[in-house]
GROMACS .gro file of C-alpha atoms in nm:
model
  252
    1UNK     CA    1  -0.039   1.112   1.072
    2UNK     CA    2  -0.171   1.010   0.734
    3UNK     CA    3  -0.529   0.894   0.775
    4UNK     CA    4  -0.640   0.614   0.542
    5UNK     CA    5  -0.952   0.753   0.373
    6UNK     CA    6  -1.081   0.616   0.046
    7UNK     CA    7  -1.388   0.836   0.028
    8UNK     CA    8  -1.312   1.131  -0.198
    9UNK     CA    9  -1.539   1.364  -0.004
   10UNK     CA   10  -1.322   1.330   0.304
   11UNK     CA   11  -1.041   1.517   0.139
   12UNK     CA   12  -1.259   1.822   0.185
   13UNK     CA   13  -1.279   1.761   0.558
   14UNK     CA   14  -0.920   1.695   0.651
   15UNK     CA   15  -0.743   2.013   0.561
   16UNK     CA   16  -0.410   2.185   0.594
   17UNK     CA   17  -0.396   2.412   0.899
   18UNK     CA   18  -0.360   2.788   0.944
   19UNK     CA   19  -0.546   3.080   1.100
   20UNK     CA   20  -0.675   3.434   1.043
   21UNK     CA   21  -0.729   3.677   1.313
   22UNK     CA   22  -0.657   3.648   1.676
   23UNK     CA   23  -0.790   3.771   2.002
   24UNK     CA   24  -0.603   3.804   2.328
   25UNK     CA   25  -0.590   3.473   2.508
   26UNK     CA   26  -0.654   3.607   2.860
   27UNK     CA   27  -0.929   3.343   2.898
   28UNK     CA   28  -0.729   3.069   2.726
   29UNK     CA   29  -0.733   2.732   2.902
   30UNK     CA   30  -0.395   2.635   3.041
   31UNK     CA   31  -0.225   2.300   2.988
   32UNK     CA   32   0.054   2.117   3.168
   33UNK     CA   33   0.193   1.816   2.985
   34UNK     CA   34   0.187   1.473   3.146
   35UNK     CA   35   0.508   1.285   3.218
   36UNK     CA   36   0.471   0.948   3.044
   37UNK     CA   37   0.577   0.936   2.680
   38UNK     CA   38   0.368   0.805   2.391
   39UNK     CA   39   0.513   0.474   2.275
   40UNK     CA   40   0.273   0.365   1.999
   41UNK     CA   41  -0.042   0.488   1.826
   42UNK     CA   42  -0.232   0.214   1.642
   43UNK     CA   43  -0.477   0.309   1.368
   44UNK     CA   44  -0.778   0.111   1.242
   45UNK     CA   45  -1.081   0.220   1.040
   46UNK     CA   46  -1.423   0.110   0.913
   47UNK     CA   47  -1.276  -0.013   0.585
   48UNK     CA   48  -1.103  -0.298   0.770
   49UNK     CA   49  -0.770  -0.258   0.592
   50UNK     CA   50  -0.583  -0.383   0.896
   51UNK     CA   51  -0.383  -0.209   1.164
   52UNK     CA   52  -0.119   0.055   1.107
   53UNK     CA   53   0.107   0.120   1.405
   54UNK     CA   54   0.308   0.436   1.459
   55UNK     CA   55   0.608   0.395   1.688
   56UNK     CA   56   0.775   0.685   1.870
   57UNK     CA   57   1.144   0.689   1.968
   58UNK     CA   58   1.322   0.925   2.207
   59UNK     CA   59   1.677   1.006   2.314
   60UNK     CA   60   1.813   0.970   2.668
   61UNK     CA   61   1.672   1.313   2.757
   62UNK     CA   62   1.322   1.223   2.641
   63UNK     CA   63   1.335   1.428   2.319
   64UNK     CA   64   1.154   1.283   2.019
   65UNK     CA   65   1.402   1.150   1.762
   66UNK     CA   66   1.176   0.964   1.519
   67UNK     CA   67   0.833   0.834   1.424
   68UNK     CA   68   0.813   0.505   1.235
   69UNK     CA   69   0.511   0.346   1.071
   70UNK     CA   70   0.458  -0.031   1.062
   71UNK     CA   71   0.210  -0.158   0.803
   72UNK     CA   72   0.170  -0.521   0.691
   73UNK     CA   73   0.501  -0.619   0.847
   74UNK     CA   74   0.702  -0.340   0.682
   75UNK     CA   75   0.852  -0.044   0.868
   76UNK     CA   76   0.857   0.301   0.710
   77UNK     CA   77   1.020   0.622   0.833
   78UNK     CA   78   0.756   0.886   0.886
   79UNK     CA   79   0.977   1.148   1.054
   80UNK     CA   80   1.341   1.112   1.159
   81UNK     CA   81   1.507   1.416   1.317
   82UNK     CA   82   1.876   1.502   1.288
   83UNK     CA   83   2.119   1.799   1.288
   84UNK     CA   84   1.905   1.967   1.554
   85UNK     CA   85   2.015   2.317   1.655
   86UNK     CA   86   1.851   2.642   1.763
   87UNK     CA   87   1.848   2.753   1.397
   88UNK     CA   88   1.754   2.443   1.200
   89UNK     CA   89   1.635   2.082   1.207
   90UNK     CA   90   1.662   1.822   0.933
   91UNK     CA   91   1.363   1.589   0.893
   92UNK     CA   92   1.389   1.277   0.681
   93UNK     CA   93   1.117   1.040   0.568
   94UNK     CA   94   1.123   0.756   0.318
   95UNK     CA   95   1.066   0.986   0.021
   96UNK     CA   96   1.150   1.345   0.119
   97UNK     CA   97   1.383   1.559   0.331
   98UNK     CA   98   1.275   1.882   0.497
   99UNK     CA   99   1.509   2.154   0.620
  100UNK     CA  100   1.325   2.336   0.898
  101UNK     CA  101   1.425   2.696   0.973
  102UNK     CA  102   1.401   2.783   1.343
  103UNK     CA  103   1.396   3.126   1.505
  104UNK     CA  104   1.329   3.203   1.873
  105UNK     CA  105   1.234   2.841   1.932
  106UNK     CA  106   0.970   2.834   1.657
  107UNK     CA  107   0.943   2.715   1.300
  108UNK     CA  108   0.947   3.012   1.062
  109UNK     CA  109   0.967   2.816   0.737
  110UNK     CA  110   1.115   2.518   0.562
  111UNK     CA  111   1.246   2.401   0.228
  112UNK     CA  112   1.220   2.067   0.048
  113UNK     CA  113   1.272   1.950  -0.307
  114UNK     CA  114   0.905   2.024  -0.372
  115UNK     CA  115   0.900   2.386  -0.258
  116UNK     CA  116   0.917   2.629   0.032
  117UNK     CA  117   0.693   2.731   0.320
  118UNK     CA  118   0.662   3.039   0.540
  119UNK     CA  119   0.504   3.046   0.887
  120UNK     CA  120   0.370   3.335   1.097
  121UNK     CA  121   0.230   3.364   1.450
  122UNK     CA  122  -0.010   3.581   1.648
  123UNK     CA  123   0.119   3.832   1.899
  124UNK     CA  124   0.027   3.580   2.168
  125UNK     CA  125   0.247   3.316   2.008
  126UNK     CA  126  -0.008   3.087   1.838
  127UNK     CA  127   0.030   2.954   1.485
  128UNK     CA  128  -0.146   3.208   1.263
  129UNK     CA  129  -0.072   3.145   0.897
  130UNK     CA  130   0.100   2.892   0.677
  131UNK     CA  131   0.187   2.958   0.315
  132UNK     CA  132   0.339   2.710   0.074
  133UNK     CA  133   0.483   2.745  -0.272
  134UNK     CA  134   0.551   2.445  -0.495
  135UNK     CA  135   0.825   2.485  -0.753
  136UNK     CA  136   0.607   2.370  -1.042
  137UNK     CA  137   0.308   2.590  -0.954
  138UNK     CA  138   0.252   2.959  -1.014
  139UNK     CA  139   0.106   3.077  -0.685
  140UNK     CA  140   0.112   3.013  -0.316
  141UNK     CA  141  -0.139   2.819  -0.112
  142UNK     CA  142  -0.223   3.011   0.204
  143UNK     CA  143  -0.396   2.863   0.509
  144UNK     CA  144  -0.504   3.081   0.800
  145UNK     CA  145  -0.613   3.007   1.157
  146UNK     CA  146  -0.857   3.201   1.372
  147UNK     CA  147  -0.765   3.198   1.741
  148UNK     CA  148  -1.025   3.276   2.007
  149UNK     CA  149  -0.936   3.252   2.376
  150UNK     CA  150  -0.636   3.037   2.294
  151UNK     CA  151  -0.823   2.786   2.076
  152UNK     CA  152  -0.819   2.736   1.699
  153UNK     CA  153  -1.185   2.790   1.610
  154UNK     CA  154  -1.165   2.828   1.232
  155UNK     CA  155  -0.933   2.715   0.952
  156UNK     CA  156  -0.957   2.869   0.605
  157UNK     CA  157  -0.791   2.763   0.281
  158UNK     CA  158  -0.922   2.913  -0.043
  159UNK     CA  159  -1.296   2.824  -0.049
  160UNK     CA  160  -1.271   2.562   0.226
  161UNK     CA  161  -1.362   2.654   0.584
  162UNK     CA  162  -1.356   2.433   0.892
  163UNK     CA  163  -1.523   2.533   1.218
  164UNK     CA  164  -1.386   2.361   1.530
  165UNK     CA  165  -1.578   2.301   1.853
  166UNK     CA  166  -1.426   2.184   2.181
  167UNK     CA  167  -1.532   1.996   2.490
  168UNK     CA  168  -1.309   1.955   2.794
  169UNK     CA  169  -1.049   1.704   2.672
  170UNK     CA  170  -0.700   1.840   2.736
  171UNK     CA  171  -0.424   1.833   2.476
  172UNK     CA  172  -0.174   1.745   2.749
  173UNK     CA  173   0.027   1.444   2.630
  174UNK     CA  174   0.406   1.461   2.605
  175UNK     CA  175   0.380   1.550   2.234
  176UNK     CA  176   0.115   1.769   2.071
  177UNK     CA  177  -0.126   1.535   1.891
  178UNK     CA  178  -0.374   1.802   1.776
  179UNK     CA  179  -0.239   1.826   1.422
  180UNK     CA  180  -0.099   1.475   1.407
  181UNK     CA  181  -0.435   1.308   1.467
  182UNK     CA  182  -0.725   1.554   1.459
  183UNK     CA  183  -0.617   1.808   1.196
  184UNK     CA  184  -0.425   1.673   0.898
  185UNK     CA  185  -0.173   1.941   0.802
  186UNK     CA  186   0.130   1.969   0.578
  187UNK     CA  187   0.405   1.720   0.663
  188UNK     CA  188   0.677   1.977   0.718
  189UNK     CA  189   0.468   2.176   0.965
  190UNK     CA  190   0.340   1.859   1.128
  191UNK     CA  191   0.694   1.731   1.181
  192UNK     CA  192   0.783   2.058   1.356
  193UNK     CA  193   0.465   2.047   1.562
  194UNK     CA  194   0.564   1.712   1.714
  195UNK     CA  195   0.887   1.876   1.834
  196UNK     CA  196   0.691   2.163   1.990
  197UNK     CA  197   0.822   2.413   1.736
  198UNK     CA  198   0.494   2.561   1.607
  199UNK     CA  199   0.422   2.814   1.877
  200UNK     CA  200   0.203   2.798   2.184
  201UNK     CA  201   0.018   2.470   2.225
  202UNK     CA  202  -0.361   2.466   2.187
  203UNK     CA  203  -0.480   2.339   2.527
  204UNK     CA  204  -0.781   2.130   2.419
  205UNK     CA  205  -0.860   1.863   2.159
  206UNK     CA  206  -1.159   1.897   1.925
  207UNK     CA  207  -1.503   1.757   1.988
  208UNK     CA  208  -1.643   1.839   1.645
  209UNK     CA  209  -1.527   1.962   1.304
  210UNK     CA  210  -1.770   2.116   1.053
  211UNK     CA  211  -1.621   2.164   0.708
  212UNK     CA  212  -1.793   2.382   0.446
  213UNK     CA  213  -1.689   2.348   0.084
  214UNK     CA  214  -1.883   2.485  -0.214
  215UNK     CA  215  -2.215   2.474  -0.032
  216UNK     CA  216  -2.161   2.131   0.124
  217UNK     CA  217  -2.108   2.065   0.495
  218UNK     CA  218  -1.928   1.759   0.627
  219UNK     CA  219  -1.909   1.685   0.998
  220UNK     CA  220  -1.666   1.481   1.205
  221UNK     CA  221  -1.710   1.406   1.575
  222UNK     CA  222  -1.449   1.283   1.823
  223UNK     CA  223  -1.486   1.082   2.142
  224UNK     CA  224  -1.210   0.992   2.386
  225UNK     CA  225  -1.139   0.713   2.633
  226UNK     CA  226  -0.897   0.741   2.923
  227UNK     CA  227  -0.673   0.527   3.138
  228UNK     CA  228  -0.648   0.750   3.443
  229UNK     CA  229  -0.533   1.092   3.322
  230UNK     CA  230  -0.402   0.956   2.992
  231UNK     CA  231  -0.596   0.932   2.665
  232UNK     CA  232  -0.606   0.566   2.566
  233UNK     CA  233  -0.831   0.587   2.258
  234UNK     CA  234  -0.956   0.848   2.011
  235UNK     CA  235  -1.260   0.749   1.806
  236UNK     CA  236  -1.400   0.953   1.518
  237UNK     CA  237  -1.716   0.922   1.311
  238UNK     CA  238  -1.766   1.116   0.988
  239UNK     CA  239  -2.011   1.143   0.700
  240UNK     CA  240  -2.267   0.902   0.838
  241UNK     CA  241  -2.197   0.705   1.155
  242UNK     CA  242  -2.097   0.394   0.956
  243UNK     CA  243  -1.766   0.565   0.873
  244UNK     CA  244  -1.515   0.571   1.156
  245UNK     CA  245  -1.150   0.551   1.247
  246UNK     CA  246  -0.980   0.481   1.579
  247UNK     CA  247  -0.644   0.548   1.740
  248UNK     CA  248  -0.528   0.342   2.039
  249UNK     CA  249  -0.241   0.501   2.234
  250UNK     CA  250   0.012   0.323   2.456
  251UNK     CA  251   0.278   0.482   2.677
  252UNK     CA  252   0.626   0.398   2.802
   0.00000   0.00000   0.00000
């Protein structure tokens, strides 16, 4: 999900995802997904720019077919899935089309008019590294993930490093919202993540992110509200506590 930040410094905090290194996940927390499906996620923030609602649509078998964004009375296509097979998926949005390459039930790369991406995984099946090459640039951007006991604990891209701390909130909704809400990653990878195509699911949601960039540290903290077993609200503060954003989740 595209977060609406106007503060330039926040671009250092919300980073593309990937991971270096991995340990065996014998002590990894387990997760079983809940049955009700996310219907809408409504976004608001401290800048009071109004609500932005993200609507989720499914087929008769409960598979995600599209995510649509409603802002100021207009509806935009965020992700729309078609031509789904065990080897490829086409993802359309209002301004770009991605061709996802699938192997053994996982994304292993994609192409778009802007460039190509390659994906790799740990031996335990977690997303490990993401590399992206834009046609008009000379070199690749590589993002790596560190996995410890089944959790992403560090994300590194060039001279940016994010350390992730966890509490006990489970990442157990019908779709994986870790990257969509808490970690802002590349659109092509994010679109695949919502379909469950980016490897083994991280079982918990973050409590705190600490981002280090050129000697500066920026922190973001998350809190969660529940309606029974289901997350009903995700609230984040960043920079100083006057800066915040909120997601309210409804279910079918």
